[in-house]
Amino acid sequence: MSLPHTVQPTPDRAVARHPAWLPPEAFGPLGIRSALVCGTGPLVDTVVEELTRAGTRYGGRVHRHARAGAVELVLALTGADPLPPVAARLAGEVAGTLGAEGFLLDRSGHVPVLLADTPAGLLYGLFHLVRLGGSAFDLHPVERHRPALDRRMLDHWDNVDVHPVMGQVERGYAGGSIFWRDGAARNEPDRIREYGRLLAACGVNAITVNNVNVHATEARLLTDRLGDVAAIADLLRPYAVRVHLSVTFAAPVVLGGLPTADPLDDRVRAWWATATRQVYDRIPDFGGYVVKADSEGQPGPFTYGRDHADGANLLAGALAPFGGVVHWRAFVYNHRQDWRDRTTDRARAAYDHFAPLDGRFRDNVIVQVKHGPIDFQAREPVSPVLAAMPATRLAVEVQVTQEYTGQQRHVCYLGPWWSELLGFTPWGPQGRTVADIAAGAGRTGTGAGGGRTGTGAGAGRTDTGAAGGRTLPGGGLVGVANVGADPFWTGHPLAQANLYAFGRLGWDPRLDPRAVLDEWIGLTFPPSTTGDPALVRRTLHEIMDDSWRTYERYTAPLGVGFMVNPRDHYGPGVDGYEYSPWGTYHFADRDGVGVDRTRATGTGFTGQYPCPWAERYESVEQCPDELLLFFHHVPYDHVLRSGSTVIQHIYDTHFAGVEQVKTMRQRWQRLAGLVDAAVHARVSGLLEEQLRCAREWRDQINTYFFRKSGVPDTHSRPIH
Ligand code: GCV
């Protein structure tokens, strides 16, 4: 969909694809060394291929035999035979302890030795060495690495057919799909392989290849178009990325010709079993299904009077024999709400639907929960569902694609936001974090291996898992992908950092997001390719570190959310959703603004949180400023914890946000001639658009609230 004021992505074949965080120069320090790789298997071949490519360019050599002579770097599977003496003793000590994706790096001797129990671990270890660059060869104590979250998945909202409203990619801001074009597979294997490399190099290990809104053509990827999915899986397998498919709950009807998709119907169960077996015949390492059911018009179990545990367990049953999982989205709410009805609160919906089902889901169901209770707004509280389902595998879903954060036309580095989210402690400072929940720490399973299976309402509802259950693995971190056919991959070249940060924080949620950005800068703008490496690094930090908060300053204030234009969700539309059926209201009037979600006088949403957050959010005095209008309706002269009034805060942040964008633009100009000219030109053009749009936000929001409240700006700045 072509949007107004858009810097359109360059036609996808016009220029070579940008190497993102894997330019050849990033391999220089490894490429000049003579390396030994011990082990066999396709992923080990990938490691060899990467090193060979670097060696071909920089003069290094890659050996595959332990008795190859002098080597300066060893990468080995602990079970490889033979191993060189420099690795053999350590391998014997650590074999079997490194994990399915982990690795160990020993730099205490004269030759760095990287060991892994599995080929995937070796691949991740290789990219760790790339990140270390020349310092990979410095003396250093032994380090061990393994991902905190087992599942680090990107959901592509890509359509096979061009959708009349949403286009090729729903909420995509980087050109067309890298997988599909005009109803067919795009058939550009090199592009998909390169994508796989980038994913492996930041730690992503799973994707879905189609939109969660599954339309008619896309439904068929499960059956007669399965070959297209298998082709993608073949291309991504060498990078340890497993492919998943979004499926429609109505598949037995629309594809199988059955009269029903009732999850408790034996014919339906048999249909899913057969379809799923056929998928695994074709793609033996297929990851599983993603389902958006009873949500925004997608079909689901409610049609048959069943609940979401019934629906999810149906698909989980079909996948279980093959080790697959179903990601079942908790994004279920009434999108046909009457705006006059003040008792219905969309924020409550996911919890109300899912929390009572805790303990009913099979162990291979992952309930996928949007990070906030509404819909990927730039500021929302953490979803209370994440603290409400101790006997269920939960995944946290974030939006890497910038639907509500500037649509890859604005610089908005999301790492700091995700870091806050993953570090949030729903039970207070001493308790588990959201990352712990996504990792599965402390979860217990049903112990029954599945809920009820077709025996009628109510059966099996006693599975709570709290007592006698087994530890469940986590559901991981899921991000809606921001990649398209654009030569820079992400439209805005600096939006690549969000994809990179998503993978890295999924691997280790405790990483400092600024350090992650620093890694990304070092890889993407290698010192040897820039005119002034120190200035480039410093300037990018100055522009990007705080850019999410800058975006927040000039858009919807104090957590109130949804002041965007309807449909395309770009730019200010203060009342765009105020009288709509979507359940996203701010209730601004002449006296005040915000949504009363308290137990005392509002919708009671605050009661969905455990202590201490239920109390903090309930209290207008204790509620964090940045979320005040999410939880409370307050007068314009309400004094924030910061000491400012609500109305003055709105004016101040909107004026400040625009000034900060002007500064970004000036800073970027310093880099002219110092970074790649195409990157510079693209970012320069987009910063003009960001400034235009930020001014529009400032003027519309300030004017709107001035007109509503009649309160002047204490600094008498222009308000229209
Ligand atoms: C894929 C938001 C988006 C929709 C998206 C939906 C979802 O509502 O605007 O485009 O649909 O979220 O997450 O399913």
XYZ file of C-alpha atoms and ligand atoms in Angstrom:
734
model
C 0.000 0.000 0.000
C 1.429 3.358 -0.998
C 1.074 5.859 1.825
C 1.109 9.647 1.743
C 4.391 11.390 2.534
C 6.331 8.187 1.991
C 9.881 7.958 0.813
C 9.181 4.924 -1.344
C 11.657 2.070 -1.111
C 13.901 1.856 -4.137
C 12.593 -0.751 -6.634
C 13.977 -3.974 -5.326
C 16.238 -4.867 -8.231
C 17.665 -1.383 -8.699
C 20.664 -1.699 -6.399
C 22.560 -4.542 -4.812
C 21.277 -5.639 -1.434
C 22.916 -3.964 1.515
C 25.028 -6.457 3.515
C 23.491 -5.239 6.806
C 25.518 -6.582 9.754
C 27.487 -9.054 7.665
C 29.626 -6.992 5.289
C 32.725 -8.875 4.102
C 34.890 -6.469 6.110
C 33.360 -7.787 9.347
C 35.028 -11.147 8.588
C 38.437 -9.581 7.945
C 40.061 -10.547 11.260
C 38.903 -14.185 10.863
C 39.637 -14.264 7.156
C 43.337 -13.625 7.564
C 43.774 -16.626 9.895
C 44.271 -20.246 9.128
C 41.319 -22.054 10.726
C 40.573 -25.682 11.525
C 36.964 -26.894 11.592
C 36.264 -30.334 13.113
C 32.908 -32.023 12.730
C 30.421 -32.994 10.084
C 26.898 -32.100 9.050
C 25.186 -29.416 7.007
C 25.522 -26.670 9.624
C 29.223 -27.429 9.996
C 29.441 -27.073 6.219
C 27.892 -23.624 6.612
C 30.623 -22.690 9.092
C 33.267 -23.901 6.648
C 31.621 -22.009 3.811
C 31.597 -18.759 5.809
C 35.237 -19.102 6.775
C 36.234 -20.104 3.262
C 34.498 -17.078 1.832
C 36.345 -14.839 4.281
C 39.613 -16.640 3.630
C 39.252 -16.295 -0.114
C 38.993 -12.568 0.320
C 41.567 -12.039 3.031
C 44.082 -14.820 2.407
C 43.323 -17.226 5.252
C 42.859 -20.997 4.847
C 40.317 -23.424 6.185
C 41.353 -26.968 7.134
C 39.056 -29.835 7.935
C 41.571 -32.295 9.265
C 42.950 -32.201 12.774
C 46.445 -33.020 11.621
C 46.531 -30.149 9.167
C 49.545 -28.360 10.652
C 49.746 -24.863 12.057
C 46.354 -23.321 12.658
C 45.432 -20.065 14.368
C 41.823 -20.808 15.217
C 39.937 -24.031 15.980
C 36.176 -24.541 15.755
C 35.158 -28.046 16.766
C 32.261 -30.197 17.823
C 33.048 -31.786 21.166
C 32.219 -35.168 19.670
C 34.407 -34.773 16.562
C 37.103 -37.356 16.021
C 39.949 -36.682 15.687
C 40.362 -33.434 17.559
C 43.636 -31.490 17.671
C 45.501 -31.712 20.995
C 44.751 -28.045 21.682
C 41.015 -28.867 21.856
C 40.862 -32.526 22.863
C 41.285 -32.265 26.635
C 38.797 -29.439 27.071
C 36.311 -31.099 24.737
C 36.488 -34.217 26.896
C 35.722 -32.144 29.996
C 32.810 -30.121 28.652
C 31.173 -32.494 26.175
C 27.440 -32.691 26.755
C 27.270 -29.563 28.914
C 27.107 -26.826 26.285
C 23.450 -27.107 25.308
C 21.586 -27.403 22.038
C 22.743 -24.007 20.773
C 25.510 -23.049 23.165
C 29.260 -22.840 22.741
C 32.436 -22.295 24.679
C 35.327 -20.089 23.669
C 38.723 -20.745 25.194
C 41.158 -17.951 24.541
C 43.523 -18.804 27.352
C 46.129 -20.463 25.110
C 47.923 -19.358 21.987
C 45.129 -20.591 19.674
C 41.483 -19.641 20.302
C 39.348 -22.784 20.518
C 35.609 -22.688 20.007
C 33.712 -25.812 21.087
C 30.053 -26.758 20.743
C 28.083 -29.924 21.376
C 25.946 -29.319 18.305
C 26.478 -27.904 14.820
C 24.020 -25.088 15.625
C 26.210 -24.129 18.576
C 29.229 -24.026 16.275
C 27.393 -21.724 13.865
C 26.378 -19.325 16.655
C 29.934 -19.495 17.944
C 31.275 -18.477 14.549
C 29.106 -15.367 14.535
C 30.241 -14.602 18.066
C 33.803 -14.587 16.736
C 32.725 -12.227 13.956
C 31.303 -9.878 16.595
C 34.541 -10.034 18.547
C 36.546 -9.174 15.436
C 40.266 -8.799 16.079
C 39.782 -9.213 19.825
C 38.790 -12.838 19.210
C 42.533 -13.447 19.252
C 43.286 -11.583 22.494
C 44.086 -13.580 25.605
C 40.930 -13.978 27.661
C 39.459 -16.425 30.185
C 37.105 -19.157 29.000
C 33.588 -17.940 28.156
C 30.457 -20.026 27.822
C 27.380 -18.855 25.951
C 23.912 -20.302 25.548
C 20.648 -18.582 24.740
C 18.342 -17.594 27.585
C 15.320 -18.224 25.371
C 15.110 -21.376 23.269
C 12.646 -19.920 20.794
C 13.509 -16.675 18.997
C 11.036 -16.341 16.214
C 10.046 -13.782 13.592
C 6.513 -13.756 12.247
C 6.296 -12.455 8.698
C 2.943 -10.861 7.998
C 3.531 -11.555 4.303
C 0.691 -12.330 1.935
C 1.184 -14.527 -1.110
C -1.434 -12.599 -3.070
C -1.406 -8.831 -2.963
C -4.180 -8.003 -0.516
C -6.461 -5.219 -1.783
C -6.043 -3.181 1.421
C -2.956 -4.476 3.151
C -0.774 -5.105 0.110
C 1.888 -7.775 -0.185
C 3.010 -7.387 3.419
C 0.525 -6.387 6.102
C 2.078 -3.528 8.084
C 5.220 -3.919 6.000
C 7.354 -0.828 5.400
C 10.232 -2.266 3.430
C 8.820 -2.970 -0.005
C 7.343 -6.316 -1.030
C 7.768 -9.697 0.579
C 11.098 -11.481 0.308
C 9.185 -14.750 -0.111
C 6.159 -13.928 -2.278
C 5.194 -11.720 -5.190
C 1.806 -11.375 -6.880
C 0.444 -14.749 -5.841
C 3.589 -16.819 -6.384
C 6.823 -17.724 -4.649
C 9.311 -15.007 -5.389
C 11.915 -17.548 -6.375
C 14.969 -15.584 -5.324
C 16.940 -18.189 -3.414
C 19.981 -15.973 -2.913
C 17.955 -13.365 -1.123
C 16.425 -15.932 1.235
C 19.803 -17.515 1.923
C 21.290 -14.112 2.728
C 18.382 -13.473 5.032
C 19.094 -16.772 6.781
C 22.701 -15.701 7.351
C 21.587 -12.420 8.884
C 19.128 -14.217 11.151
C 21.678 -16.742 12.352
C 24.191 -13.954 12.958
C 21.846 -12.220 15.404
C 20.408 -15.411 16.915
C 16.941 -15.819 15.371
C 16.131 -19.503 14.947
C 12.534 -19.648 13.652
C 10.208 -17.820 11.294
C 6.704 -17.987 9.923
C 6.472 -17.316 6.217
C 2.938 -15.912 5.982
C 0.551 -13.507 7.628
C -1.468 -14.450 10.715
C -4.472 -13.126 8.815
C -4.722 -16.133 6.535
C -6.552 -15.402 3.293
C -7.680 -17.913 0.674
C -4.416 -18.391 -1.238
C -2.286 -18.433 1.887
C -4.490 -21.122 3.463
C -3.301 -23.445 0.712
C 0.331 -23.238 1.822
C -0.685 -26.028 4.185
C -1.711 -28.370 1.398
C -1.283 -28.008 -2.358
C 1.122 -25.035 -2.048
C 3.268 -26.773 0.549
C 6.107 -27.095 -1.961
C 6.643 -23.329 -1.749
C 7.100 -23.581 2.011
C 9.422 -26.565 1.662
C 11.611 -24.563 -0.734
C 11.989 -21.785 1.845
C 12.742 -24.338 4.562
C 15.511 -25.819 2.390
C 17.106 -22.406 1.982
C 16.977 -21.493 5.669
C 17.985 -24.903 7.084
C 21.737 -24.247 6.573
C 21.366 -21.337 8.995
C 19.476 -23.261 11.689
C 16.232 -21.363 11.057
C 13.100 -23.523 11.306
C 10.081 -22.651 9.245
C 6.531 -22.329 10.636
C 3.241 -21.662 8.932
C 0.288 -19.475 9.878
C -2.837 -21.549 9.337
C -6.511 -20.791 9.377
C -8.597 -22.510 12.004
C -11.204 -23.057 9.308
C -8.806 -25.146 7.182
C -10.831 -28.385 7.498
C -13.746 -26.502 5.926
C -11.998 -24.297 3.383
C -9.396 -26.855 2.322
C -10.835 -30.169 3.412
C -14.475 -29.701 2.434
C -15.732 -30.764 5.871
C -18.959 -29.213 7.135
C -17.303 -28.137 10.379
C -14.015 -27.113 11.976
C -15.276 -27.975 15.484
C -12.184 -28.880 17.500
C -13.973 -31.691 19.287
C -15.189 -33.368 16.098
C -13.358 -36.575 15.206
C -13.387 -35.842 11.474
C -11.750 -32.502 12.129
C -9.098 -34.107 14.294
C -8.403 -36.696 11.629
C -8.153 -33.997 8.970
C -5.524 -32.052 10.932
C -3.609 -35.242 11.680
C -3.391 -36.126 7.995
C -2.546 -32.617 6.841
C 0.149 -32.322 9.470
C 1.669 -35.692 8.636
C 1.913 -34.592 5.018
C 3.702 -31.422 6.085
C 6.294 -33.442 7.996
C 6.717 -35.878 5.119
C 7.827 -32.909 3.073
C 9.577 -30.806 5.754
C 10.886 -33.121 8.477
C 12.153 -30.269 10.677
C 8.989 -28.157 10.271
C 8.515 -25.994 13.370
C 4.749 -25.849 13.689
C 1.710 -23.621 13.315
C 0.830 -20.057 14.288
C -2.847 -19.295 14.781
C -4.835 -16.101 15.107
C -8.298 -17.329 16.025
C -11.512 -15.481 16.921
C -9.622 -12.278 16.359
C -10.371 -9.408 14.001
C -12.531 -11.589 11.811
C -10.366 -14.735 11.754
C -12.294 -17.953 12.416
C -11.896 -19.800 15.688
C -13.365 -22.223 18.214
C -16.002 -19.750 19.491
C -18.030 -20.522 16.355
C -18.576 -24.017 17.783
C -19.097 -22.997 21.394
C -15.585 -24.205 22.277
C -12.812 -22.308 23.993
C -9.256 -21.537 23.028
C -7.769 -24.473 24.895
C -9.989 -26.768 22.833
C -8.826 -25.037 19.657
C -5.131 -24.976 20.476
C -5.059 -28.546 21.775
C -6.583 -29.781 18.523
C -3.625 -28.516 16.505
C -1.149 -29.441 19.210
C -2.418 -32.998 19.062
C -1.713 -33.161 15.354
C 1.789 -31.696 15.781
C 2.854 -33.634 18.881
C 3.954 -36.869 17.167
C 6.438 -34.857 15.118
C 7.750 -32.577 17.844
C 6.013 -29.479 16.459
C 4.433 -26.668 18.462
C 1.450 -24.432 17.948
C 1.810 -20.727 18.700
C -1.706 -19.754 19.667
C -2.148 -15.995 19.858
C -3.867 -14.443 22.867
C -4.868 -11.387 20.808
C -8.593 -12.005 21.216
C -10.982 -9.108 21.800
C -14.223 -7.624 20.543
C -13.411 -5.422 17.559
C -17.070 -4.553 17.062
C -17.511 -2.741 20.319
C -20.005 0.101 20.745
C -17.958 3.157 21.732
C -20.870 4.297 23.895
C -20.404 1.235 26.076
C -17.990 2.284 28.856
C -18.076 -1.098 30.583
C -16.214 -3.047 27.907
C -12.460 -2.578 28.104
C -10.338 -4.049 25.319
C -7.336 -4.066 27.663
C -9.055 -6.709 29.777
C -9.863 -9.077 26.941
C -6.776 -11.307 26.609
C -6.667 -11.983 30.353
C -10.411 -12.563 30.582
C -10.269 -15.095 27.752
C -7.018 -16.881 28.584
C -6.202 -16.724 32.302
C -9.086 -19.071 33.219
C -7.680 -21.628 30.748
C -4.308 -21.920 32.494
C -3.414 -25.574 32.922
C -5.664 -26.713 30.100
C -3.158 -26.380 27.267
C -1.068 -29.260 26.011
C 2.666 -28.974 26.532
C 3.305 -28.206 22.868
C 0.948 -25.229 22.906
C 2.630 -21.851 23.253
C 0.228 -19.056 24.082
C 1.655 -16.030 22.290
C 0.924 -12.837 24.204
C 1.339 -9.315 22.824
C 3.664 -7.378 25.120
C 0.930 -4.972 26.130
C -2.794 -5.371 26.711
C -3.890 -3.337 23.668
C -1.852 -3.437 20.476
C 1.847 -2.627 20.135
C 1.478 1.025 21.140
C 4.735 2.895 21.753
C 3.904 2.860 25.465
C 1.704 0.313 27.201
C 1.981 -1.510 30.491
C 3.220 -5.079 30.291
C 0.367 -7.490 29.611
C -1.030 -8.992 32.833
C -1.535 -12.303 31.000
C 2.199 -12.900 31.338
C 1.824 -13.202 35.098
C -1.442 -15.087 35.073
C -0.678 -18.440 33.449
C 1.955 -20.312 35.478
C 1.003 -23.695 34.001
C 1.178 -22.599 30.367
C 4.092 -22.010 27.983
C 4.028 -18.314 27.134
C 5.757 -16.390 24.363
C 6.043 -12.601 24.394
C 5.221 -10.942 21.088
C 6.706 -7.583 20.061
C 6.497 -5.642 16.827
C 9.827 -5.238 15.073
C 7.959 -3.813 12.117
C 7.220 -0.237 13.152
C 3.465 -0.073 12.655
C 2.993 2.300 15.583
C 6.544 3.571 15.951
C 7.138 5.507 12.761
C 6.727 2.867 10.065
C 10.423 2.702 9.204
C 10.299 6.316 8.126
C 11.262 7.499 11.615
C 14.425 6.598 13.490
C 13.141 4.625 16.449
C 15.584 2.182 18.020
C 13.448 -0.276 19.959
C 16.173 -2.103 21.914
C 15.734 -0.012 25.102
C 11.995 -0.653 25.090
C 12.337 -4.423 24.717
C 15.023 -4.453 27.329
C 12.653 -2.728 29.792
C 9.895 -5.151 28.851
C 12.035 -8.268 29.262
C 13.399 -7.012 32.569
C 9.976 -6.112 33.989
C 9.181 -7.936 37.243
C 5.400 -8.527 37.477
C 5.636 -9.648 41.110
C 7.931 -6.830 42.224
C 11.678 -6.264 42.239
C 12.643 -9.605 43.759
C 10.464 -11.703 41.477
C 10.853 -13.307 38.092
C 11.179 -11.166 34.997
C 9.203 -11.300 31.769
C 12.304 -12.862 30.212
C 12.192 -15.597 32.876
C 8.559 -16.247 31.994
C 9.386 -16.481 28.286
C 12.287 -18.773 29.156
C 9.961 -21.043 31.101
C 11.813 -20.684 34.380
C 9.527 -21.777 37.172
C 6.713 -23.032 34.932
C 4.970 -26.291 35.545
C 3.267 -28.460 32.971
C -0.089 -30.121 33.095
C 1.513 -33.439 33.822
C -1.137 -34.953 31.595
C 0.399 -34.176 28.238
C -2.758 -32.514 27.069
C -6.158 -31.331 28.067
C -9.420 -32.874 27.032
C -9.723 -34.469 23.666
C -13.210 -34.591 22.338
C -15.091 -35.858 25.315
C -17.412 -32.942 25.774
C -17.512 -29.719 27.702
C -15.798 -29.579 31.040
C -13.829 -32.808 30.867
C -10.250 -32.507 32.056
C -10.667 -29.018 33.453
C -9.023 -30.077 36.679
C -5.505 -30.094 35.104
C -3.833 -27.278 36.979
C -0.255 -28.430 36.912
C 0.486 -26.517 40.085
C 1.074 -29.725 41.986
C 3.034 -32.612 40.602
C 3.622 -30.958 37.231
C 6.812 -31.034 35.201
C 8.960 -28.071 34.301
C 7.874 -26.693 30.957
C 10.179 -25.094 28.441
C 9.384 -21.481 27.669
C 7.584 -20.081 24.666
C 10.293 -17.552 23.845
C 10.281 -14.208 22.125
C 8.366 -13.554 18.917
C 8.686 -10.452 16.765
C 6.640 -9.298 13.810
C 9.281 -9.029 11.079
C 10.356 -5.687 9.606
C 12.097 -7.057 6.524
C 11.051 -6.759 2.906
C 12.412 -6.742 -0.605
C 13.902 -3.304 -0.131
C 17.655 -3.264 -0.908
C 18.337 -2.099 2.661
C 16.118 -4.965 3.891
C 14.183 -2.716 6.279
C 13.348 0.411 4.267
C 15.025 2.705 6.769
C 18.636 1.539 6.937
C 18.794 2.304 10.665
C 15.770 0.048 11.268
C 18.112 -2.880 10.641
C 19.276 -2.263 14.203
C 15.840 -3.286 15.486
C 16.008 -6.664 13.803
C 19.520 -7.157 15.091
C 18.538 -6.144 18.626
C 15.510 -8.432 18.566
C 17.718 -11.444 17.926
C 20.408 -10.452 20.385
C 17.973 -9.688 23.219
C 16.189 -12.964 22.544
C 19.518 -14.691 22.986
C 20.415 -12.702 26.088
C 17.699 -10.393 27.476
C 20.137 -8.941 30.001
C 22.298 -7.340 27.345
C 22.515 -3.571 27.559
C 20.581 -2.304 24.520
C 23.195 0.406 23.997
C 25.891 -2.258 23.866
C 23.777 -4.176 21.352
C 23.506 -1.039 19.254
C 27.233 -0.607 19.538
C 27.756 -4.141 18.205
C 25.414 -3.403 15.339
C 27.232 -0.168 14.490
C 30.617 -1.892 14.563
C 29.467 -4.662 12.241
C 27.341 -2.579 9.874
C 29.741 0.341 9.599
C 33.111 -1.446 9.947
C 35.899 1.012 10.751
C 37.695 0.207 7.500
C 34.684 1.397 5.485
C 34.007 4.725 7.204
C 35.837 8.015 6.978
C 35.972 8.572 10.750
C 34.972 5.478 12.758
C 34.855 7.235 16.125
C 32.640 10.025 14.827
C 30.348 7.576 13.027
C 29.937 5.500 16.173
C 29.347 8.474 18.419
C 26.890 10.099 16.033
C 24.838 6.950 15.569
C 24.576 6.544 19.325
C 23.526 10.172 19.704
C 20.843 9.732 17.058
C 19.563 6.297 18.023
C 20.085 5.598 21.750
C 17.118 7.647 22.926
C 15.101 7.680 19.692
C 12.216 5.570 21.074
C 11.659 8.131 23.819
C 11.953 10.946 21.317
C 9.248 9.280 19.247
C 7.105 8.929 22.343
C 7.564 12.636 23.167
C 6.020 13.897 19.942
C 3.220 11.288 19.660
C 0.420 10.098 22.011
C 1.138 11.371 25.551
C 1.492 9.551 28.883
C 0.560 6.084 27.656
C -2.866 7.044 26.303
C -2.147 5.315 22.948
C -4.084 5.203 19.694
C -4.020 8.759 18.388
C -3.000 7.597 14.916
C -4.789 7.891 11.625
C -7.179 4.991 11.155
C -6.223 2.156 8.810
C -2.694 3.112 7.826
C -1.801 4.008 11.442
C 0.680 6.666 10.359
C 0.720 10.264 11.585
C -1.593 12.009 14.044
C -5.323 11.335 14.050
C -6.206 12.360 17.600
C -9.850 11.388 17.402
C -9.270 8.868 14.607
C -10.486 5.953 16.722
C -12.527 7.813 19.329
C -15.943 6.848 17.987
C -14.919 3.604 16.291
C -15.747 -0.012 17.211
C -12.101 -0.918 17.936
C -12.098 -0.278 21.677
C -9.226 2.230 21.630
C -10.411 5.481 23.248
C -8.775 8.356 25.139
C -11.951 10.075 26.419
C -10.514 13.604 26.207
C -13.054 16.330 27.048
C -12.850 19.899 28.310
C -11.976 18.725 31.830
C -9.492 15.935 31.346
C -8.167 12.921 29.470
C -7.354 9.230 29.960
C -9.029 5.905 30.603
C -10.177 4.982 34.087
C -9.115 1.361 34.415
C -9.123 1.281 38.207
C -11.070 -1.143 40.353
C -12.506 1.681 42.423
C -14.231 3.646 39.703
C -13.204 2.232 36.319
C -13.090 -0.960 34.316
C -11.207 -2.941 36.959
C -8.306 -3.752 34.655
C -5.731 -2.868 37.341
C -7.029 -5.897 39.251
C -5.580 -8.215 36.624
C -2.063 -7.477 37.925
C -0.434 -9.136 40.893
C 1.018 -7.118 43.775
C 2.680 -4.660 43.773
C 1.583 -3.458 40.335
C -2.162 -3.748 40.978
C -1.784 -1.202 43.780
C 0.667 1.035 41.955
C -1.471 1.261 38.839
C -4.649 1.704 40.882
C -3.246 4.723 42.680
C -3.239 7.977 40.742
C -0.382 9.179 42.942
C 1.806 6.094 42.491
C 1.110 5.250 38.882
C 4.239 5.875 36.752
C 3.836 9.110 34.774
C 4.447 7.451 31.433
C 1.392 5.222 31.972
C -0.861 7.642 33.804
C -3.424 8.107 31.036
C -3.537 4.384 30.341
C -4.888 3.811 33.845
C -6.531 7.054 34.919
C -8.786 9.806 33.661
C -7.346 12.997 35.177
C -7.931 16.742 34.893
C -5.504 18.753 32.809
C -4.091 20.468 35.875
C -3.295 17.148 37.570
C 0.274 17.312 38.828
C 2.488 14.479 37.645
C 5.157 12.815 39.749
C 7.597 14.885 37.689
C 6.039 18.077 39.142
C 4.591 19.262 35.840
C 0.872 19.384 35.090
C -0.561 16.999 32.509
C -1.297 19.802 30.053
C 2.093 21.450 30.426
C 3.774 18.065 30.071
C 1.933 17.537 26.797
C 3.091 20.907 25.442
C 6.663 20.539 26.694
C 7.257 17.038 25.390
C 5.805 17.841 21.983
C 7.955 20.930 21.530
C 10.999 19.047 22.806
C 10.390 16.009 20.585
C 10.479 18.096 17.424
C 13.680 19.876 18.515
C 15.262 16.489 19.104
C 14.405 15.369 15.584
C 15.981 18.558 14.230
C 19.123 17.701 16.162
C 19.081 14.153 14.762
C 18.950 15.579 11.290
C 21.876 17.945 11.925
C 23.932 15.157 13.408
C 23.298 12.881 10.487
C 24.541 15.591 8.134
C 27.939 15.362 9.866
C 28.268 11.890 8.377
C 27.994 12.974 4.732
C 30.981 11.505 2.928
C 31.892 9.349 5.925
C 29.438 6.491 5.372
C 28.123 4.741 2.279
C 26.527 7.372 0.029
C 23.350 5.372 -0.642
C 22.784 4.837 3.069
C 23.414 8.481 3.745
C 21.009 9.626 1.073
C 18.230 7.270 2.171
C 18.499 8.263 5.836
C 18.707 11.967 4.958
C 15.474 11.770 2.968
C 13.721 9.895 5.740
C 14.830 12.348 8.404
C 13.140 15.107 6.423
C 9.949 13.072 6.529
C 10.391 12.337 10.241
C 10.725 16.033 10.952
C 7.690 16.891 8.858
C 5.636 14.238 10.606
C 6.892 15.140 14.095
C 5.861 18.782 13.504
C 2.445 17.573 12.406
C 2.114 15.498 15.573
C 3.254 18.403 17.741
C 0.887 20.895 16.214
C -2.149 18.637 16.102
C -1.736 17.295 19.633
C -0.929 20.660 21.192
C -3.722 22.409 19.338
C -6.210 19.689 20.165
C -5.490 19.826 23.888
C -5.317 23.604 23.963
C -8.733 23.792 22.351
C -10.157 21.159 24.699
C -8.666 22.566 27.898
C -8.338 26.284 27.189
C -5.118 26.211 29.224
C -2.318 28.241 27.632
C 1.298 27.107 27.390
C 3.256 28.708 30.222
C 6.015 29.533 27.714
C 3.625 31.058 25.144
C 4.977 28.984 22.267
C 2.943 28.884 19.066
C -0.159 26.708 19.338
C -2.669 26.961 16.539
C -2.141 -8.992 11.345
C -2.978 -4.956 14.607
C -2.635 -4.664 13.165
C -3.187 -5.723 12.232
C -2.663 -7.084 12.706
C -3.116 -7.307 14.139
C -2.603 -8.614 14.722
O -4.346 -4.799 14.818
O -3.089 -3.391 12.819
O -2.744 -5.423 10.943
O -3.114 -8.119 11.868
O -2.616 -6.262 14.945
O -1.676 -8.541 15.508
O -3.124 -9.661 14.405
